[in-house]
Short mmCIF file of C-alpha atoms and ligand atoms in Angstrom, two decimals:
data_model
loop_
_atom_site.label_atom_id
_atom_site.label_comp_id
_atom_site.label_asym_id
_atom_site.label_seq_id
_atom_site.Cartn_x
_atom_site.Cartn_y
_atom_site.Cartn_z
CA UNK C 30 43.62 -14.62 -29.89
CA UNK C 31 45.31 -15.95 -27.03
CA UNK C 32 46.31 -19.59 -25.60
CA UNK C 33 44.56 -19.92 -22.03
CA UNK C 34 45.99 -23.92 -22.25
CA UNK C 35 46.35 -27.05 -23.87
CA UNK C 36 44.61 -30.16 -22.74
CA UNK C 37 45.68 -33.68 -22.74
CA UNK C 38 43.07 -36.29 -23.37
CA UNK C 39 43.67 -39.96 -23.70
CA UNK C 40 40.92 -42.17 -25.24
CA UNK C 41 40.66 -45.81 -25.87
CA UNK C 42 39.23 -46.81 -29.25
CA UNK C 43 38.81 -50.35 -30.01
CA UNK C 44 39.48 -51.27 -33.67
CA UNK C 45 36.48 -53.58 -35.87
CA UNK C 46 39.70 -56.24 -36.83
CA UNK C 47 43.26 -56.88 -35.20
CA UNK C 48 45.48 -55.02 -37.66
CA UNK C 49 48.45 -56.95 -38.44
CA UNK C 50 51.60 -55.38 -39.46
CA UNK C 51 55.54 -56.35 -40.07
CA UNK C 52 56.40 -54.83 -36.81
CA UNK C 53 52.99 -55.76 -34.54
CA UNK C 54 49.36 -56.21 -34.22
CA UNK C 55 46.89 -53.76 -32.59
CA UNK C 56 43.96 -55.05 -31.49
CA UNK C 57 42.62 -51.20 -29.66
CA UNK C 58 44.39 -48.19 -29.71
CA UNK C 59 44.86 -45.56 -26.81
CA UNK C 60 44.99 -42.05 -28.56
CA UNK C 61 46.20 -38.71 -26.82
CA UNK C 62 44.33 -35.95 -28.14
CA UNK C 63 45.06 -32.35 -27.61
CA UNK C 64 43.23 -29.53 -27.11
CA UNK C 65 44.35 -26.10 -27.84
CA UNK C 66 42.29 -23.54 -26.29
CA UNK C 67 42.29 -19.97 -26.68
CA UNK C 68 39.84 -16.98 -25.52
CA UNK C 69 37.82 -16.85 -28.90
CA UNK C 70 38.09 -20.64 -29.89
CA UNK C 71 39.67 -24.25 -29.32
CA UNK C 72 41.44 -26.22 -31.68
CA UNK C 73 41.59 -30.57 -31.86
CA UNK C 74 45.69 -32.55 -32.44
CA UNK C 75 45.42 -35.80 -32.87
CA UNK C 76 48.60 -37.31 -31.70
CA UNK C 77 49.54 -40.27 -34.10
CA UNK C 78 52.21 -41.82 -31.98
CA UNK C 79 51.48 -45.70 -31.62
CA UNK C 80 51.29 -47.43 -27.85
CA UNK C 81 54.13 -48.59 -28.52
CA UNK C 82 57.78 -47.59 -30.23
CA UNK C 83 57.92 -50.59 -32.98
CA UNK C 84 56.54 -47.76 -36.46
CA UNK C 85 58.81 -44.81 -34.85
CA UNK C 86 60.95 -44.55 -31.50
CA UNK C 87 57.71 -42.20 -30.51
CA UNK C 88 54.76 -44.17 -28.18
CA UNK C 89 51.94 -42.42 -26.50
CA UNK C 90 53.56 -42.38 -23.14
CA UNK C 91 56.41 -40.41 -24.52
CA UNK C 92 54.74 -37.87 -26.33
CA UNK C 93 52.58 -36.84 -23.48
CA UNK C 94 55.63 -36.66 -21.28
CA UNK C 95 57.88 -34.56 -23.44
CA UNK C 96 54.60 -32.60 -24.10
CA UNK C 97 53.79 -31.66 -20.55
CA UNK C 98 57.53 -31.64 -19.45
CA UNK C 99 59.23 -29.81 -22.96
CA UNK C 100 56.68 -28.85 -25.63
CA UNK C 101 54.09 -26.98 -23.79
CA UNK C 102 55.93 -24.90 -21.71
CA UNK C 103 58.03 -24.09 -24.69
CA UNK C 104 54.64 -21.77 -26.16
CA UNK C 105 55.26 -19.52 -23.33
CA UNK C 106 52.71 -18.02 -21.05
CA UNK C 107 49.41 -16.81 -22.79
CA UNK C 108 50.93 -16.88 -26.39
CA UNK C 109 49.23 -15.60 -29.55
CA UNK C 110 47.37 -18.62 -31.47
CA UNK C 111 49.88 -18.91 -34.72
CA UNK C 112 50.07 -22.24 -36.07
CA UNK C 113 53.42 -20.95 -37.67
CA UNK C 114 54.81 -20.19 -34.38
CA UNK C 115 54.78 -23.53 -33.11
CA UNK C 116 57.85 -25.22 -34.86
CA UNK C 117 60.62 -22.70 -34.68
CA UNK C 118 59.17 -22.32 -30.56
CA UNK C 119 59.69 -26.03 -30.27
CA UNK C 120 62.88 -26.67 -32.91
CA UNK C 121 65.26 -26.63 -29.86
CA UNK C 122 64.27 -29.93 -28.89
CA UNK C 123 65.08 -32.85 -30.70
CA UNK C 124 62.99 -35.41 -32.23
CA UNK C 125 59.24 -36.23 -31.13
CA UNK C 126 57.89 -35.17 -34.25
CA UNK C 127 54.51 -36.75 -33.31
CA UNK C 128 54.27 -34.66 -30.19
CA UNK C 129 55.28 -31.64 -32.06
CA UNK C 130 52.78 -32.21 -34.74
CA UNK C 131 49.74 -32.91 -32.68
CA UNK C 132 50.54 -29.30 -30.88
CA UNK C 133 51.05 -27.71 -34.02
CA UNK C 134 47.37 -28.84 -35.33
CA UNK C 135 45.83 -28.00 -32.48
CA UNK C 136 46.96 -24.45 -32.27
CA UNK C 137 46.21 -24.35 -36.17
CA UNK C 138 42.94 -25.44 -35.70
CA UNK C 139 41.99 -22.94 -32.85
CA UNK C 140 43.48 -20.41 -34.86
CA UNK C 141 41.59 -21.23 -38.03
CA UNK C 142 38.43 -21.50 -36.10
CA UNK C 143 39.10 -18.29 -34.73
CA UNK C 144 39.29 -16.82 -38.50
CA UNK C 145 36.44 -18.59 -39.84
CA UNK C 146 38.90 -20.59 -42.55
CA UNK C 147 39.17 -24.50 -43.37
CA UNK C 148 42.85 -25.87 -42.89
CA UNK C 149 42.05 -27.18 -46.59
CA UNK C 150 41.93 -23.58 -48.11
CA UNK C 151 44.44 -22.65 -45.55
CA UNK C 152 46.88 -25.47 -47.07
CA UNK C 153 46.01 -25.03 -50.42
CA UNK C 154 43.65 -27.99 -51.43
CA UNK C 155 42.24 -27.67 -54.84
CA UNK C 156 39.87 -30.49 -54.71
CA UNK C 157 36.07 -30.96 -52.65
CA UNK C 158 36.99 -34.58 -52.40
CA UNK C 159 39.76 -37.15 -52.36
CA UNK C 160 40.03 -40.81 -53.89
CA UNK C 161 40.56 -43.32 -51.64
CA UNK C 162 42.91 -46.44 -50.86
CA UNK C 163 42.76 -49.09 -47.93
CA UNK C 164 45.53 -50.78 -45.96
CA UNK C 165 44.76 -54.63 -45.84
CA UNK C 166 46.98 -55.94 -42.78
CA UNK C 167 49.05 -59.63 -43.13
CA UNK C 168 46.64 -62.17 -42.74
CA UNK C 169 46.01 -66.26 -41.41
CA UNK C 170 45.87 -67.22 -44.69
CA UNK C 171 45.37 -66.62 -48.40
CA UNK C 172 41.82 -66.95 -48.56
CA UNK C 173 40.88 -64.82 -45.53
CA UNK C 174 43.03 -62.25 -47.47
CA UNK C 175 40.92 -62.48 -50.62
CA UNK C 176 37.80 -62.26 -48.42
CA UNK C 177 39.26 -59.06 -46.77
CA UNK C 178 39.95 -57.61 -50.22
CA UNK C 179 37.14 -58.17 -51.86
CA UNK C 180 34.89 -56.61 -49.07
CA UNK C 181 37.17 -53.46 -49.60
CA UNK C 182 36.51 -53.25 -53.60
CA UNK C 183 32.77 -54.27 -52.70
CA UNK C 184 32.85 -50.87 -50.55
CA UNK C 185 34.09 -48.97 -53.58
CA UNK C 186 38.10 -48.23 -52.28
CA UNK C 187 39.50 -47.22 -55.70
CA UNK C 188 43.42 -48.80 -54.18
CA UNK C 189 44.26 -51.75 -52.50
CA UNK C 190 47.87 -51.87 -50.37
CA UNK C 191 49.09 -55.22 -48.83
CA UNK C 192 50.90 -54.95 -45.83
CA UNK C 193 54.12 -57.70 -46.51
CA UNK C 194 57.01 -59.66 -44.60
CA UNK C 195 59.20 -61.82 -45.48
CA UNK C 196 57.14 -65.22 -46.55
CA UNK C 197 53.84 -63.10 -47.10
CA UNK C 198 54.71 -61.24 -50.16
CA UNK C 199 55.11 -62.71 -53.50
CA UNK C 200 51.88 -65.10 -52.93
CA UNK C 201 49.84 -63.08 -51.48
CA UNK C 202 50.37 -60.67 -54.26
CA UNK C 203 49.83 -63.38 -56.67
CA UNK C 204 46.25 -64.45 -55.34
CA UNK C 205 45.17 -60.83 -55.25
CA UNK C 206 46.38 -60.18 -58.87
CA UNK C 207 44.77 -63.48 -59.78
CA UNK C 208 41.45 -62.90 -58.50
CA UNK C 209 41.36 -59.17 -58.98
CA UNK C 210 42.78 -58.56 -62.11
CA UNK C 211 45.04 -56.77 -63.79
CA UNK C 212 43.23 -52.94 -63.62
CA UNK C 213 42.67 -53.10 -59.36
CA UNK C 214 45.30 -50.17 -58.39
CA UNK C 215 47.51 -52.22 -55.93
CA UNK C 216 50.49 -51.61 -53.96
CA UNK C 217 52.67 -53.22 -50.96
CA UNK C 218 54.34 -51.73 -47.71
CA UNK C 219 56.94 -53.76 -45.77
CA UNK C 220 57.69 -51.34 -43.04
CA UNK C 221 61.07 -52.07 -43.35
CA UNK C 222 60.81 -55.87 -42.64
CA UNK C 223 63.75 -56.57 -45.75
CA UNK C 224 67.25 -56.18 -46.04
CA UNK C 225 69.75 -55.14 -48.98
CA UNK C 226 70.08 -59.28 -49.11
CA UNK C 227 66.08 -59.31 -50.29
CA UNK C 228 66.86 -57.60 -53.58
CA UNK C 229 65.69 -60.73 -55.61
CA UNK C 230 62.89 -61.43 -53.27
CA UNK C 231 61.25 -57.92 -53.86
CA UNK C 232 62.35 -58.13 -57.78
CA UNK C 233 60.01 -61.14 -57.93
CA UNK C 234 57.16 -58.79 -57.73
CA UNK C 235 57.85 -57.15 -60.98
CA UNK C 236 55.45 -59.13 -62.91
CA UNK C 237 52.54 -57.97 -60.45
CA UNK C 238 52.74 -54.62 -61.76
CA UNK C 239 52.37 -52.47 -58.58
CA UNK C 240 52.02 -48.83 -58.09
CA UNK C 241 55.25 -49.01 -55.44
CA UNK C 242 56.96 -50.93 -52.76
CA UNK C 243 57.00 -49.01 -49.97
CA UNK C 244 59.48 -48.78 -47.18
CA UNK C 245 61.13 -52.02 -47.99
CA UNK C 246 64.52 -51.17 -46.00
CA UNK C 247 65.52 -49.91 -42.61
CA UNK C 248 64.54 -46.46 -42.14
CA UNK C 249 67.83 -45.66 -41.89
CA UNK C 250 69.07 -47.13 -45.24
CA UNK C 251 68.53 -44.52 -47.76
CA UNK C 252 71.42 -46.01 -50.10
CA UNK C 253 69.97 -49.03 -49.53
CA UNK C 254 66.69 -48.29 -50.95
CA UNK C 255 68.94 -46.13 -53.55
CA UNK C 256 70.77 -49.57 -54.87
CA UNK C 257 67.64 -51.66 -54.42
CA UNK C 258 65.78 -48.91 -56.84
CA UNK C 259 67.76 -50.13 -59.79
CA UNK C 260 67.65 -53.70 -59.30
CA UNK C 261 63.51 -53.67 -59.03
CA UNK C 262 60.98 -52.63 -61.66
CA UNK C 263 58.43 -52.06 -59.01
CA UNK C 264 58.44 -47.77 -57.92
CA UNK C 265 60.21 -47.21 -54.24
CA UNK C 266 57.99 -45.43 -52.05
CA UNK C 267 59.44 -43.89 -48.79
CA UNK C 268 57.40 -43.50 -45.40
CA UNK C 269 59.64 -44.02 -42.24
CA UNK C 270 62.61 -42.55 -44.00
CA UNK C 271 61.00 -39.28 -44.94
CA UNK C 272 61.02 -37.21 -41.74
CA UNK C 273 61.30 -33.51 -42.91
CA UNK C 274 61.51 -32.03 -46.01
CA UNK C 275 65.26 -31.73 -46.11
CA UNK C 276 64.86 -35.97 -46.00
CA UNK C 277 62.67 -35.99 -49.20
CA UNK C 278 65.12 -33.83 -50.75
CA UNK C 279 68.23 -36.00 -50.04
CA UNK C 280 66.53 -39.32 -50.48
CA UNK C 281 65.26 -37.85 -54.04
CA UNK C 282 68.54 -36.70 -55.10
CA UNK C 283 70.20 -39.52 -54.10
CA UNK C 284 67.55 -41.93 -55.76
CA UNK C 285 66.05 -44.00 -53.44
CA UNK C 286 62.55 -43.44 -54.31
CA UNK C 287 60.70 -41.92 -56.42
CA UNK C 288 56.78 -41.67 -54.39
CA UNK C 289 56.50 -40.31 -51.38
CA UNK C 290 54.30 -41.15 -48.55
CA UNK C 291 53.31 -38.07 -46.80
CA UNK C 292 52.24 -38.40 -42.77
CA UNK C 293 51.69 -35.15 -41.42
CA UNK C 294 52.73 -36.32 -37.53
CA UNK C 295 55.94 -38.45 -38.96
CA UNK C 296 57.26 -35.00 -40.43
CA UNK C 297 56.20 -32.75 -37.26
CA UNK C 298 53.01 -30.71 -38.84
CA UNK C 299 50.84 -30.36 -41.83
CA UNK C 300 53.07 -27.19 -42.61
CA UNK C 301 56.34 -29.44 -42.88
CA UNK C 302 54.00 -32.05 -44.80
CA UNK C 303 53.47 -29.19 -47.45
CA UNK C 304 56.73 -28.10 -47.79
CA UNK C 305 57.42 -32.07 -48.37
CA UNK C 306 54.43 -31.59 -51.01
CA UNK C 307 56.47 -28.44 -52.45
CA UNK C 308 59.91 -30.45 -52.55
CA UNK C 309 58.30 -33.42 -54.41
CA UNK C 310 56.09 -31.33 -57.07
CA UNK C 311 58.98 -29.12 -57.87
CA UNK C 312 61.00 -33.23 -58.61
CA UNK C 313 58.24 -34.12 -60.16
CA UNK C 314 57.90 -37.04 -57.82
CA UNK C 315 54.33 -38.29 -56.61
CA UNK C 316 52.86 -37.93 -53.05
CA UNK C 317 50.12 -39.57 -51.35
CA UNK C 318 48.60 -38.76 -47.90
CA UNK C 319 49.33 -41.87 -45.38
CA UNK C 320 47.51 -42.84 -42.09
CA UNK C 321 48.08 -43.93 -38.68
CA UNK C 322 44.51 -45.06 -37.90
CA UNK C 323 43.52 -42.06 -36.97
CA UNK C 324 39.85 -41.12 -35.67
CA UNK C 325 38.04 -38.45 -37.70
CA UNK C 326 39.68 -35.73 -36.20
CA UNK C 327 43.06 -36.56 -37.13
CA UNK C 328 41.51 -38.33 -40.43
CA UNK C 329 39.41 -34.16 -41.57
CA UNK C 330 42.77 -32.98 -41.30
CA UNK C 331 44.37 -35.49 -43.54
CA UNK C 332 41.77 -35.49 -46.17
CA UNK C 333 42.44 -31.53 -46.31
CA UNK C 334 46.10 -32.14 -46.97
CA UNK C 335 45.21 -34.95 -49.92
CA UNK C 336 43.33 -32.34 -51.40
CA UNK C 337 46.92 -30.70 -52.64
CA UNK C 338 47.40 -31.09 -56.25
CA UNK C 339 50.72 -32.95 -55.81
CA UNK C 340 48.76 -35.75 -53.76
CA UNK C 341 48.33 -37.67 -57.45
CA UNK C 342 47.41 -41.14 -55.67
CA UNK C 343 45.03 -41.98 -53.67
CA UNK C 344 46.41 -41.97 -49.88
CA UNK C 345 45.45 -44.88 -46.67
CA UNK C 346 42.88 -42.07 -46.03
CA UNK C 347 39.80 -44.59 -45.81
CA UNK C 348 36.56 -44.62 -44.03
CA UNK C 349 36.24 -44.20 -40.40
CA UNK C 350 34.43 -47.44 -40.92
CA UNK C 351 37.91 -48.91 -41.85
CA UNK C 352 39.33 -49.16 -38.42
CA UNK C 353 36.24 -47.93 -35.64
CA UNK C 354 32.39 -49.54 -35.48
CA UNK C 355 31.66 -45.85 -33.52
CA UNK C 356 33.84 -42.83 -34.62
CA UNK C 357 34.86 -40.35 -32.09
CA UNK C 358 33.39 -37.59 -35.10
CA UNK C 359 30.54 -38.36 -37.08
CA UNK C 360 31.80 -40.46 -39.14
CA UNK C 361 33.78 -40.09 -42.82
CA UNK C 362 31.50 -42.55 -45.11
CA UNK C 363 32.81 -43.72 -48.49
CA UNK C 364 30.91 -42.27 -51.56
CA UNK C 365 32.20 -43.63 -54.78
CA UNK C 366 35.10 -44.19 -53.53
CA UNK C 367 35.94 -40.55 -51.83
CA UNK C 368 35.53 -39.01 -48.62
CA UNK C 369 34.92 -35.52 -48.81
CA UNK C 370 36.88 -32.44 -47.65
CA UNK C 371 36.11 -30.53 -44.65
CA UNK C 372 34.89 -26.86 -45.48
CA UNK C 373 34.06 -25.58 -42.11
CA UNK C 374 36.61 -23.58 -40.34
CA UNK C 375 39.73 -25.32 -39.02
CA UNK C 376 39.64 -28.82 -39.64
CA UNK C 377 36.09 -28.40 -40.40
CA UNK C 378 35.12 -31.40 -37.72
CA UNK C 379 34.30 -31.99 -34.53
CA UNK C 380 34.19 -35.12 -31.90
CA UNK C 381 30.54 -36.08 -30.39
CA UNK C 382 30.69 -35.47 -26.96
CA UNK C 383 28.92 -38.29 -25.39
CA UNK C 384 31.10 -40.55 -27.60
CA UNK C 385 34.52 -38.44 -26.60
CA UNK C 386 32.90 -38.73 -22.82
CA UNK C 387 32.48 -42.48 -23.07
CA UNK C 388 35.94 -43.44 -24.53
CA UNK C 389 37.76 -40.83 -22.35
CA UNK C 390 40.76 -42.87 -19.83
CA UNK C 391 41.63 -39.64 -18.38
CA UNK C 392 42.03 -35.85 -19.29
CA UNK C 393 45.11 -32.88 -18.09
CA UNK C 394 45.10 -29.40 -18.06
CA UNK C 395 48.13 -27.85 -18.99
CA UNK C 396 47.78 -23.83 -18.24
CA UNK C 397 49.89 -21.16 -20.37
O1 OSB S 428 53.19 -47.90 -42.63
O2 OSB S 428 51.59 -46.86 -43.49
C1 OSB S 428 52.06 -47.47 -42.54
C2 OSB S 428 49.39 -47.92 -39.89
C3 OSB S 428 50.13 -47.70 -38.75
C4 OSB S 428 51.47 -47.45 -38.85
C5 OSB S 428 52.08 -47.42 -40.09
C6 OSB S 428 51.34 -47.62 -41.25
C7 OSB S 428 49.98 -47.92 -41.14
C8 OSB S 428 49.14 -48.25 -42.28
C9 OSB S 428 47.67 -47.97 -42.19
O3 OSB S 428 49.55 -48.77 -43.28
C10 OSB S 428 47.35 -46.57 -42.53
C11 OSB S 428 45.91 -46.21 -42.27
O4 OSB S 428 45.04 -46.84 -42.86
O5 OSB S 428 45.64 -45.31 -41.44
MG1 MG S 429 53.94 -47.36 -44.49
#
């Protein structure tokens, strides 16, 4: 099959809650969405860069840019839809792993669709469903935290993970612990809000008994994170650090963590998340399928990579409900505690389109 074009598409989503991070808050998020499309079928990329570069040096703005100006134009004219194609066509240029990633899926999709198969066989899933954790942002106060959490067990989310900074992390993590118990799966992510000073500060968590701290350190610091490994209890969990699979490699070798958190547009593709997958099962070291609040396109194609037996905890991959009143797909509904995986071909999903109409800011055309 050939490409004909990839289309840009920008859509504003408002989310049900201001999220709250170490680095920001997002209160609505504006989404580029690509379509691949080809002369037998079209393919959906969720781009997961953020509005603004505080998570990665990627934003929105940027990614469309170098993907109209760079990426694009790098397929060629009329190329043959081959997901595998995409990375070594675009390896030239440097960085944007976002942009890259979104292109890749998109093409992957259109191809998949094409051959009647479901990016979960395609990546190798071996499960029909995936357990599911929730990302509780930094909150007022204490008690509006323990409200937030306890809707979020009420729903059935089998993981909790607190997003921390400095002066919201040892109580918080108290009160949940307190209130919760001992047997709620719970977990932390700083986004890099510490430094190699905070050692004791994170060791204090200890007695909390959490899955993993993850990201404490710059994303930069991978010795860091090494020396802070052996002065904490608590597992380190990478996420900003881990851009390829050569990064997984080095930061495993080297010690500084032993989980990984896997995002499919941080590491440019789903095919560079499963060699990630590969690099950690052959370690022996744990993976789990992170989020960027996507919609339920980006969100099918996640759930299909969780479904990889190396992905041994449950991932941010929660309910559409999580972060959008109206999903852009219909939406992924909690059962038990899962979300199931996409069968249908490609990623098995696809957006409703007087929803996509309504939330559209403005669509491109980019001819091959
Ligand atoms: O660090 O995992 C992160 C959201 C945006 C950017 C970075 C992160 C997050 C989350 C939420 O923690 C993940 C999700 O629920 O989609
Ligand atoms: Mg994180």
């Amino acid at each position: 099959m050939k490409l004909t074009g990839i289309e840009l598409r920008r859509i504003r989503m408002p989310l049900v809650a201001p999220f709250r991070t170490s680095f920001g808050t997002e209160t609505e998020r504006d989404i580029l969405l690509l379509r691949a499309v080809g002369d037998e079928a079209a393919g959906w990329g969720e781009c997961v860069a953020m509005s603004d570069p505080l998570y990665s040096s990627e934003y929105v703005e940027a990614a469309a840019d170098v993907l109209r100006r760079y990426l694009v134009p790098a397929l060629g004219a009329r190329p043959e839809a081959d997901g595998t194609a995409v990375a070594p066509a675009l390896h030239r240029f440097k960085g944007h792993r976002m942009a890259k990633a979104a292109l890749e899926t998109a093409v992957l999709d259109a191809e998949l669709r094409a051959a009647g198969r479901s990016f979960a066989r395609e990546l190798g899933a071996v499960h029909d469903r995936v357990p599911c954790g929730v990302s509780v942002g930094i909150m007022n106060s204490i008690p509006e935290l323990l409200e937030s959490v306890q809707g979020y067990i009420d729903e059935g989310y089998v993981r909790i993970k607190l997003k921390i900074e400095p002066g919201w992390d040892v109580e918080p993590v108290r009160a949940v612990r307190e209130r919760f118990g001992d047997e709620v799966l719970l977990q932390v992510d700083a986004n890099t809000a510490y430094t190699r000073a905070d050692a004791a500060v994170l060791a204090a968590l200890d007695p909390f008994d959490l899955l993993l701290i993850e990201q404490p350190l710059d994303e930069e610091d991978i010795l860091g994170h090494a020396d802070l490994a052996r002065q904490v209890r608590t597992p380190i969990c990478l996420d900003e650090s881990i851009v390829s699979a050569k990064a997984a490699a080095d930061a495993i070798r080297l010690g500084a963590c032993s989980i990984v958190n896997i995002k499919p547009g941080r590491v440019g593709g789903y095919l560079e998340a499963r060699r990630i997958h590969d690099v950690c099962q052959a370690s022996g070291i744990p993976v789990w399928c992170g989020g960027m609040l996507e919609t339920g396109l980006g969100r099918a194609a996640n759930v299909a990579l969780a479904a990889l037996p190396g992905f041994t905890l449950p991932g941010d991959t929660s309910a559409s409900g999580r972060y959008y009143r109206t999903d852009v797909t219909e939406p992924f509904v909690l059962a038990d505690g899962h979300l199931p995986v996409p069968a249908a071909p490609g990623i098995g999903i696809d957006p409703l389109p007087e929803v996509l109409a309504e939330i559209t800011t403005s669509t491109e055309w980019l001819p091959l």
